[in-house]
mmCIF file of C-alpha atoms and ligand atoms in Angstrom:
data_model
loop_
_atom_site.group_PDB
_atom_site.id
_atom_site.type_symbol
_atom_site.label_atom_id
_atom_site.label_comp_id
_atom_site.label_asym_id
_atom_site.label_seq_id
_atom_site.Cartn_x
_atom_site.Cartn_y
_atom_site.Cartn_z
ATOM 1 C CA MET A 1 60.630 -6.055 -2.741
ATOM 2 C CA ASN A 2 57.727 -5.527 -0.462
ATOM 3 C CA LYS A 3 54.338 -6.041 -2.057
ATOM 4 C CA PRO A 4 51.975 -3.014 -2.262
ATOM 5 C CA LYS A 5 49.476 -2.862 0.699
ATOM 6 C CA VAL A 6 45.626 -3.029 -0.360
ATOM 7 C CA LEU A 7 42.620 -2.942 1.775
ATOM 8 C CA VAL A 8 39.384 -4.240 0.512
ATOM 9 C CA THR A 9 36.553 -2.781 2.815
ATOM 10 C CA ARG A 10 33.846 -5.502 2.393
ATOM 11 C CA GLN A 11 33.833 -9.269 1.396
ATOM 12 C CA TRP A 12 34.213 -9.661 -2.296
ATOM 13 C CA PRO A 13 33.762 -12.991 -4.456
ATOM 14 C CA ALA A 14 36.168 -15.534 -3.397
ATOM 15 C CA SER A 15 37.946 -16.029 -6.840
ATOM 16 C CA VAL A 16 38.700 -12.246 -6.758
ATOM 17 C CA GLU A 17 40.034 -12.335 -3.205
ATOM 18 C CA ALA A 18 42.282 -15.146 -3.968
ATOM 19 C CA LYS A 19 43.797 -13.497 -6.811
ATOM 20 C CA LEU A 20 44.055 -10.045 -4.859
ATOM 21 C CA SER A 21 45.815 -12.311 -2.066
ATOM 22 C CA ASN A 22 48.475 -13.670 -4.482
ATOM 23 C CA LEU A 23 49.417 -10.263 -5.799
ATOM 24 C CA TYR A 24 49.270 -7.845 -2.909
ATOM 25 C CA ASP A 25 49.584 -7.746 0.843
ATOM 26 C CA VAL A 26 45.994 -7.647 1.101
ATOM 27 C CA THR A 27 43.760 -7.105 4.014
ATOM 28 C CA LEU A 28 40.420 -8.526 3.543
ATOM 29 C CA ASN A 29 37.094 -8.055 5.513
ATOM 30 C CA GLU A 30 36.048 -11.246 6.717
ATOM 31 C CA SER A 31 33.345 -10.094 8.980
ATOM 32 C CA ASP A 32 32.061 -8.002 6.215
ATOM 33 C CA ARG A 33 31.140 -5.311 8.702
ATOM 34 C CA PRO A 34 30.985 -1.876 7.022
ATOM 35 C CA LEU A 35 34.029 0.392 8.168
ATOM 36 C CA THR A 36 33.285 3.598 10.229
ATOM 37 C CA ALA A 37 34.618 6.922 8.925
ATOM 38 C CA GLU A 38 37.399 6.656 11.471
ATOM 39 C CA GLU A 39 38.474 3.387 10.200
ATOM 40 C CA LEU A 40 38.614 4.604 6.782
ATOM 41 C CA LYS A 41 40.809 7.492 7.695
ATOM 42 C CA ILE A 42 43.194 4.990 9.377
ATOM 43 C CA ALA A 43 42.907 2.836 6.089
ATOM 44 C CA LEU A 44 44.023 5.861 3.935
ATOM 45 C CA GLN A 45 47.107 6.476 6.205
ATOM 46 C CA GLN A 46 48.077 2.642 6.212
ATOM 47 C CA TYR A 47 47.476 1.219 2.869
ATOM 48 C CA ASP A 48 48.720 1.985 -0.850
ATOM 49 C CA ALA A 49 45.322 1.364 -2.090
ATOM 50 C CA VAL A 50 41.776 1.148 -0.682
ATOM 51 C CA CYS A 51 39.073 -0.514 -2.382
ATOM 52 C CA PRO A 52 35.664 0.915 -1.182
ATOM 53 C CA ASN A 53 32.102 0.427 -2.544
ATOM 54 C CA VAL A 54 29.074 2.239 -2.321
ATOM 55 C CA CYS A 55 28.519 1.983 1.429
ATOM 56 C CA ASP A 56 31.996 3.719 2.302
ATOM 57 C CA ALA A 57 31.184 7.318 2.662
ATOM 58 C CA LEU A 58 34.362 9.301 1.658
ATOM 59 C CA PRO A 59 33.826 12.956 1.938
ATOM 60 C CA ALA A 60 36.475 15.570 2.132
ATOM 61 C CA GLN A 61 36.693 15.481 5.933
ATOM 62 C CA VAL A 62 37.882 11.751 5.328
ATOM 63 C CA LEU A 63 39.866 12.100 2.401
ATOM 64 C CA ASN A 64 41.865 15.190 3.740
ATOM 65 C CA VAL A 65 43.236 13.030 6.482
ATOM 66 C CA GLU A 66 46.661 13.938 7.211
ATOM 67 C CA ASN A 67 49.864 11.619 6.267
ATOM 68 C CA LYS A 68 48.079 9.607 3.832
ATOM 69 C CA ARG A 69 49.854 6.725 2.359
ATOM 70 C CA CYS A 70 47.072 5.929 -0.284
ATOM 71 C CA LYS A 71 47.418 6.631 -3.814
ATOM 72 C CA ILE A 72 44.480 4.933 -5.330
ATOM 73 C CA LEU A 73 40.826 4.398 -4.550
ATOM 74 C CA GLY A 74 39.767 1.388 -6.619
ATOM 75 C CA ASN A 75 35.919 1.496 -6.109
ATOM 76 C CA PHE A 76 34.130 -1.700 -6.253
ATOM 77 C CA GLY A 77 31.106 -0.222 -8.499
ATOM 78 C CA VAL A 78 30.468 1.996 -11.298
ATOM 79 C CA GLY A 79 28.507 4.758 -9.316
ATOM 80 C CA TYR A 80 30.968 6.976 -7.314
ATOM 81 C CA ASN A 81 28.813 9.675 -5.753
ATOM 82 C CA HIS A 82 29.863 8.269 -2.246
ATOM 83 C CA ILE A 83 33.365 9.795 -3.063
ATOM 84 C CA ASP A 84 34.065 13.428 -3.078
ATOM 85 C CA VAL A 85 36.032 13.035 -6.308
ATOM 86 C CA ALA A 86 37.117 16.772 -6.362
ATOM 87 C CA ALA A 87 38.546 16.535 -2.859
ATOM 88 C CA ALA A 88 40.225 13.268 -4.023
ATOM 89 C CA LYS A 89 41.716 14.952 -7.014
ATOM 90 C CA GLN A 90 42.707 17.876 -5.010
ATOM 91 C CA GLN A 91 44.559 15.311 -2.639
ATOM 92 C CA GLY A 92 46.247 13.455 -5.608
ATOM 93 C CA LEU A 93 44.252 10.524 -4.945
ATOM 94 C CA ILE A 94 43.347 8.406 -7.998
ATOM 95 C CA VAL A 95 39.851 7.040 -8.142
ATOM 96 C CA THR A 96 38.694 4.497 -10.379
ATOM 97 C CA ASN A 97 35.383 2.546 -10.893
ATOM 98 C CA THR A 98 33.971 -0.507 -12.889
ATOM 99 C CA PRO A 99 32.013 0.419 -15.927
ATOM 100 C CA GLY A 100 30.523 -1.790 -18.593
ATOM 101 C CA VAL A 101 30.472 -4.977 -16.571
ATOM 102 C CA LEU A 102 27.154 -4.506 -14.570
ATOM 103 C CA THR A 103 24.902 -3.051 -17.526
ATOM 104 C CA GLN A 104 22.943 -5.984 -18.307
ATOM 105 C CA SER A 105 22.335 -7.158 -14.655
ATOM 106 C CA THR A 106 21.283 -3.675 -13.429
ATOM 107 C CA ALA A 107 19.036 -3.219 -16.569
ATOM 108 C CA ASP A 108 17.639 -6.725 -15.600
ATOM 109 C CA ILE A 109 16.871 -5.435 -11.936
ATOM 110 C CA ALA A 110 15.138 -2.361 -13.618
ATOM 111 C CA MET A 111 13.026 -4.467 -15.628
ATOM 112 C CA THR A 112 12.260 -6.839 -12.769
ATOM 113 C CA LEU A 113 10.957 -4.052 -10.708
ATOM 114 C CA LEU A 114 9.056 -2.430 -13.608
ATOM 115 C CA LEU A 115 7.207 -5.979 -13.956
ATOM 116 C CA MET A 116 6.805 -6.317 -10.362
ATOM 117 C CA SER A 117 5.271 -2.869 -9.793
ATOM 118 C CA ALA A 118 3.017 -3.231 -12.954
ATOM 119 C CA ARG A 119 1.818 -6.675 -12.301
ATOM 120 C CA ARG A 120 1.859 -6.200 -8.432
ATOM 121 C CA GLY A 121 4.050 -9.236 -8.029
ATOM 122 C CA ALA A 122 5.164 -8.477 -4.383
ATOM 123 C CA GLU A 123 1.673 -8.034 -3.562
ATOM 124 C CA GLY A 124 0.650 -11.582 -5.012
ATOM 125 C CA ASP A 125 3.674 -13.254 -3.161
ATOM 126 C CA ARG A 126 2.690 -11.553 0.156
ATOM 127 C CA LEU A 127 -1.045 -12.846 -0.226
ATOM 128 C CA VAL A 128 -0.044 -16.501 -0.937
ATOM 129 C CA ARG A 129 2.497 -16.353 1.944
ATOM 130 C CA SER A 130 -0.376 -14.989 4.384
ATOM 131 C CA LYS A 131 -2.568 -17.761 3.567
ATOM 132 C CA LYS A 132 -5.418 -15.297 2.827
ATOM 133 C CA TRP A 133 -5.708 -16.299 -0.814
ATOM 134 C CA THR A 134 -8.998 -17.876 -1.563
ATOM 135 C CA GLY A 135 -8.558 -18.827 -4.974
ATOM 136 C CA TRP A 136 -8.998 -17.298 -8.399
ATOM 137 C CA CYS A 137 -10.980 -14.116 -8.756
ATOM 138 C CA PRO A 138 -11.929 -11.976 -11.837
ATOM 139 C CA THR A 139 -10.970 -8.882 -9.911
ATOM 140 C CA GLN A 140 -8.389 -9.619 -7.670
ATOM 141 C CA LEU A 141 -5.059 -7.758 -7.974
ATOM 142 C CA MET A 142 -5.716 -6.316 -11.051
ATOM 143 C CA SER A 143 -2.895 -4.475 -12.484
ATOM 144 C CA SER A 144 -1.379 -2.534 -15.467
ATOM 145 C CA ASP A 145 -0.073 -3.839 -18.795
ATOM 146 C CA VAL A 146 3.540 -3.539 -19.731
ATOM 147 C CA THR A 147 3.424 -4.848 -23.459
ATOM 148 C CA GLY A 148 2.866 -1.958 -25.772
ATOM 149 C CA ALA A 149 3.103 0.693 -23.001
ATOM 150 C CA THR A 150 5.464 3.601 -23.087
ATOM 151 C CA LEU A 151 8.882 3.527 -21.077
ATOM 152 C CA GLY A 152 10.688 7.205 -20.426
ATOM 153 C CA LEU A 153 14.002 7.035 -19.171
ATOM 154 C CA ILE A 154 15.810 9.775 -17.540
ATOM 155 C CA GLY A 155 19.407 9.299 -18.388
ATOM 156 C CA PHE A 156 20.286 7.484 -21.585
ATOM 157 C CA GLY A 157 23.666 5.896 -20.711
ATOM 158 C CA ARG A 158 24.794 2.074 -20.903
ATOM 159 C CA ILE A 159 22.141 0.729 -18.421
ATOM 160 C CA ALA A 160 19.122 2.765 -19.623
ATOM 161 C CA GLN A 161 19.790 1.799 -23.222
ATOM 162 C CA ALA A 162 20.087 -1.972 -22.079
ATOM 163 C CA MET A 163 16.999 -1.710 -20.482
ATOM 164 C CA ALA A 164 15.305 0.088 -23.329
ATOM 165 C CA ARG A 165 16.571 -2.817 -25.663
ATOM 166 C CA LYS A 166 14.830 -5.454 -23.182
ATOM 167 C CA ALA A 167 11.624 -3.233 -23.352
ATOM 168 C CA HIS A 168 11.303 -2.433 -26.802
ATOM 169 C CA HIS A 169 12.411 -5.878 -28.265
ATOM 170 C CA GLY A 170 11.135 -7.886 -25.536
ATOM 171 C CA PHE A 171 7.773 -6.270 -24.698
ATOM 172 C CA GLY A 172 7.125 -3.994 -27.689
ATOM 173 C CA MET A 173 7.560 -0.844 -25.319
ATOM 174 C CA LYS A 174 7.642 2.465 -26.975
ATOM 175 C CA ILE A 175 10.810 4.458 -25.764
ATOM 176 C CA LEU A 176 11.025 7.989 -24.749
ATOM 177 C CA TYR A 177 14.468 9.489 -23.175
ATOM 178 C CA VAL A 178 15.896 12.584 -21.825
ATOM 179 C CA LYS A 179 19.611 13.472 -22.018
ATOM 180 C CA PRO A 180 21.513 16.407 -22.329
ATOM 181 C CA SER A 181 22.688 15.554 -25.928
ATOM 182 C CA PRO A 182 20.841 13.342 -28.622
ATOM 183 C CA ALA A 183 21.901 9.541 -28.636
ATOM 184 C CA GLU A 184 23.817 8.049 -31.279
ATOM 185 C CA GLN A 185 21.437 7.581 -34.522
ATOM 186 C CA ALA A 186 22.132 3.873 -34.633
ATOM 187 C CA ILE A 187 20.646 3.265 -31.165
ATOM 188 C CA VAL A 188 17.927 5.804 -31.837
ATOM 189 C CA ASP A 189 16.932 3.741 -35.045
ATOM 190 C CA GLU A 190 17.216 0.287 -33.475
ATOM 191 C CA LEU A 191 14.897 1.335 -30.429
ATOM 192 C CA GLN A 192 12.683 3.802 -32.327
ATOM 193 C CA ALA A 193 13.724 5.923 -29.256
ATOM 194 C CA VAL A 194 12.314 9.593 -29.011
ATOM 195 C CA ARG A 195 14.172 12.521 -27.233
ATOM 196 C CA CYS A 196 12.001 14.661 -25.146
ATOM 197 C CA ASP A 197 12.843 18.118 -24.793
ATOM 198 C CA SER A 198 12.184 18.122 -21.142
ATOM 199 C CA ILE A 199 11.717 15.877 -18.209
ATOM 200 C CA ALA A 200 8.151 17.338 -17.741
ATOM 201 C CA GLU A 201 7.607 16.250 -21.361
ATOM 202 C CA LEU A 202 8.645 12.850 -20.654
ATOM 203 C CA LEU A 203 6.881 12.461 -17.331
ATOM 204 C CA ALA A 204 3.528 13.488 -18.733
ATOM 205 C CA GLN A 205 3.815 10.835 -21.580
ATOM 206 C CA SER A 206 5.205 7.812 -19.812
ATOM 207 C CA ASP A 207 3.526 4.809 -18.329
ATOM 208 C CA TYR A 208 6.682 3.768 -16.678
ATOM 209 C CA VAL A 209 9.436 6.124 -15.773
ATOM 210 C CA SER A 210 12.974 4.510 -15.230
ATOM 211 C CA LEU A 211 15.601 6.630 -13.426
ATOM 212 C CA HIS A 212 19.237 6.244 -15.060
ATOM 213 C CA CYS A 213 20.971 9.487 -14.013
ATOM 214 C CA PRO A 214 24.211 9.650 -11.663
ATOM 215 C CA GLY A 215 23.528 10.441 -8.120
ATOM 216 C CA GLY A 216 24.918 13.568 -6.227
ATOM 217 C CA ALA A 217 24.148 17.306 -5.874
ATOM 218 C CA GLU A 218 22.963 17.843 -9.447
ATOM 219 C CA THR A 219 20.424 15.060 -9.373
ATOM 220 C CA LYS A 220 19.343 15.285 -5.780
ATOM 221 C CA HIS A 221 15.440 15.071 -5.293
ATOM 222 C CA LEU A 222 15.186 15.358 -9.151
ATOM 223 C CA MET A 223 11.905 13.331 -8.547
ATOM 224 C CA ASN A 224 10.361 15.866 -6.065
ATOM 225 C CA ALA A 225 6.472 16.451 -5.344
ATOM 226 C CA GLN A 226 6.461 18.871 -8.421
ATOM 227 C CA ASN A 227 7.795 16.266 -10.782
ATOM 228 C CA LEU A 228 5.816 13.365 -9.509
ATOM 229 C CA ALA A 229 2.842 15.354 -9.919
ATOM 230 C CA LEU A 230 3.494 15.452 -13.766
ATOM 231 C CA MET A 231 3.564 11.725 -13.918
ATOM 232 C CA LYS A 232 0.132 10.011 -15.303
ATOM 233 C CA PRO A 233 -1.833 8.751 -12.239
ATOM 234 C CA THR A 234 -1.541 5.307 -13.899
ATOM 235 C CA ALA A 235 2.239 5.592 -14.051
ATOM 236 C CA HIS A 236 4.904 3.776 -12.215
ATOM 237 C CA LEU A 237 8.343 4.959 -11.159
ATOM 238 C CA ILE A 238 11.239 2.609 -11.107
ATOM 239 C CA ASN A 239 14.836 3.683 -9.662
ATOM 240 C CA THR A 240 17.907 1.582 -9.752
ATOM 241 C CA ALA A 241 20.060 4.614 -10.075
ATOM 242 C CA ARG A 242 20.649 6.274 -6.551
ATOM 243 C CA GLY A 243 18.146 6.964 -3.744
ATOM 244 C CA ASP A 244 18.843 10.586 -3.436
ATOM 245 C CA VAL A 245 17.705 11.170 -6.904
ATOM 246 C CA VAL A 246 13.886 10.782 -5.399
ATOM 247 C CA ASP A 247 12.509 12.764 -2.489
ATOM 248 C CA SER A 248 11.376 9.984 -0.492
ATOM 249 C CA LEU A 249 8.685 11.742 1.367
ATOM 250 C CA ALA A 250 7.175 13.114 -1.773
ATOM 251 C CA LEU A 251 7.063 9.561 -3.281
ATOM 252 C CA ILE A 252 5.455 8.337 -0.162
ATOM 253 C CA GLU A 253 2.753 10.879 -0.393
ATOM 254 C CA ALA A 254 2.203 10.380 -4.115
ATOM 255 C CA LEU A 255 1.860 6.517 -3.653
ATOM 256 C CA LYS A 256 -0.396 7.146 -0.669
ATOM 257 C CA ALA A 257 -2.634 9.804 -2.523
ATOM 258 C CA GLY A 258 -2.575 7.538 -5.583
ATOM 259 C CA THR A 259 -1.496 10.358 -7.877
ATOM 260 C CA ILE A 260 1.096 7.704 -9.278
ATOM 261 C CA ARG A 261 0.003 3.966 -9.437
ATOM 262 C CA GLY A 262 3.103 2.385 -8.028
ATOM 263 C CA ALA A 263 6.775 2.267 -7.706
ATOM 264 C CA GLY A 264 9.771 -0.186 -7.828
ATOM 265 C CA LEU A 265 12.860 0.722 -5.990
ATOM 266 C CA ASP A 266 16.348 -0.991 -5.562
ATOM 267 C CA VAL A 267 17.940 2.096 -4.068
ATOM 268 C CA TYR A 268 17.091 4.630 -1.407
ATOM 269 C CA GLU A 269 18.238 7.659 0.520
ATOM 270 C CA ASN A 270 20.155 6.836 3.776
ATOM 271 C CA GLU A 271 20.640 3.053 2.777
ATOM 272 C CA PRO A 272 19.823 0.604 4.609
ATOM 273 C CA ASN A 273 17.588 2.838 6.570
ATOM 274 C CA LEU A 274 14.931 3.489 4.032
ATOM 275 C CA HIS A 275 12.072 5.838 5.080
ATOM 276 C CA PRO A 276 9.818 3.746 7.287
ATOM 277 C CA GLY A 277 6.761 4.905 5.293
ATOM 278 C CA PHE A 278 7.584 2.854 2.249
ATOM 279 C CA LEU A 279 7.026 -0.383 4.509
ATOM 280 C CA GLU A 280 3.513 0.566 5.077
ATOM 281 C CA LEU A 281 2.718 0.937 1.513
ATOM 282 C CA ASP A 282 1.457 -1.944 -0.946
ATOM 283 C CA ASN A 283 2.092 -0.358 -4.186
ATOM 284 C CA VAL A 284 5.857 -0.003 -3.841
ATOM 285 C CA SER A 285 8.147 -3.105 -4.432
ATOM 286 C CA LEU A 286 11.297 -2.762 -2.597
ATOM 287 C CA LEU A 287 14.688 -4.711 -3.427
ATOM 288 C CA PRO A 288 17.815 -4.473 -1.209
ATOM 289 C CA HIS A 289 20.161 -2.661 -3.783
ATOM 290 C CA LEU A 290 20.465 -5.933 -6.080
ATOM 291 C CA GLY A 291 21.293 -4.341 -9.304
ATOM 292 C CA SER A 292 24.804 -5.747 -9.913
ATOM 293 C CA ALA A 293 24.238 -8.706 -7.462
ATOM 294 C CA THR A 294 24.820 -11.716 -9.961
ATOM 295 C CA ILE A 295 27.823 -14.065 -9.301
ATOM 296 C CA ALA A 296 29.120 -13.339 -12.766
ATOM 297 C CA THR A 297 28.730 -9.534 -12.385
ATOM 298 C CA ARG A 298 30.217 -9.244 -8.969
ATOM 299 C CA THR A 299 33.195 -11.150 -10.058
ATOM 300 C CA ALA A 300 33.607 -8.908 -13.181
ATOM 301 C CA MET A 301 33.594 -5.919 -11.089
ATOM 302 C CA GLY A 302 36.073 -7.268 -8.937
ATOM 303 C CA GLU A 303 38.348 -8.140 -12.050
ATOM 304 C CA LYS A 304 37.969 -4.416 -13.083
ATOM 305 C CA VAL A 305 39.132 -3.494 -9.980
ATOM 306 C CA LEU A 306 42.152 -6.038 -10.107
ATOM 307 C CA ALA A 307 42.693 -4.689 -13.705
ATOM 308 C CA ASN A 308 42.941 -0.931 -12.435
ATOM 309 C CA LEU A 309 45.272 -1.828 -9.451
ATOM 310 C CA ALA A 310 47.624 -3.674 -11.897
ATOM 311 C CA ALA A 311 47.739 -0.954 -14.112
ATOM 312 C CA PHE A 312 48.551 1.534 -11.527
ATOM 313 C CA PHE A 313 51.155 -0.330 -9.765
ATOM 314 C CA ALA A 314 52.795 -1.091 -13.017
ATOM 315 C CA GLY A 315 52.740 2.629 -14.041
ATOM 316 C CA GLU A 316 50.506 2.087 -16.854
ATOM 317 C CA GLU A 317 47.413 4.099 -18.051
ATOM 318 C CA LEU A 318 44.298 3.145 -15.949
ATOM 319 C CA PRO A 319 41.350 1.346 -17.836
ATOM 320 C CA ASP A 320 38.808 3.258 -15.678
ATOM 321 C CA ARG A 321 40.133 6.357 -14.228
ATOM 322 C CA VAL A 322 37.499 8.733 -12.879
ATOM 323 C CA VAL A 323 40.070 11.251 -11.463
HETATM 324 C C1 DGY B 401 27.218 0.527 -8.494
HETATM 325 O O1 DGY B 401 27.782 -0.020 -9.234
HETATM 326 O O2 DGY B 401 27.042 1.925 -8.709
HETATM 327 C C2 DGY B 401 26.235 0.050 -7.792
HETATM 328 O O3 DGY B 401 25.067 0.538 -7.506
HETATM 329 C C3 DGY B 401 26.894 -0.726 -6.589
HETATM 330 O O4 DGY B 401 27.621 0.416 -6.052
#
């Protein structure tokens, strides 16, 4: 019997690619070049399964291509706002994702950015590298305390809770959150977490605001000029969720004007072409979408896709079905 044809749109960890190659008639992307919309359309016509990631925009006009062979999109990532899932569903395409396995690594990056922004880590690194550092000085690069400060989490799913755990147990931080429904009592008790009635209430009280809501139309520019203005002038904004949750221009203005003290970003609108205004600011720490980028996590994400494909081709229930 012919093996199912599977396309992986970018390079994956070698151990996962080896397993895929054993199981399927797989096409890997050795050059690691992102596919164009036209190439994605052709992929949908030629493969039984396509395995995209956050870089592959799959709007309705791509998914609606005629003469599709593809039946499943095994997304390499937990976020799937790059896929029009309503269009996929309408086209009879199954979509799966990789929840659970990237919780800790992404929360670690959120905490890294919080610490970098608070303690001006990137600025310090640049000072040393520029050879302009003249030695210890009582007023040099003075920064903000983390221990004992208040962390406000917008969204309180797995990654936000993992960050809250690190912040509360590791740094004695007070935890505030907003979420449509209250969190489980055991989690609230463990973290002494307080649910705010509104985002405005959370923004006004937090020393650090970390975004953990999904991307997409509902949260686009949630952090706009109006909401940024509600933050304390001493506060920092951390974004490891999706770039379009923050209005880049409004954030650049707030950072320039000093209406907030700093920001730490791992995700951007229009990645990788982030707004050039960020590059001119010292009070923003910039990482290149590293949330899940540990060897173990990226391997586990690949294993999740493998498990979803295996279940699909065996006609079994899919572990991580989105639609
Ligand atoms: C995720 O899993 O959503 C990461 O941001 C990479 O796509």
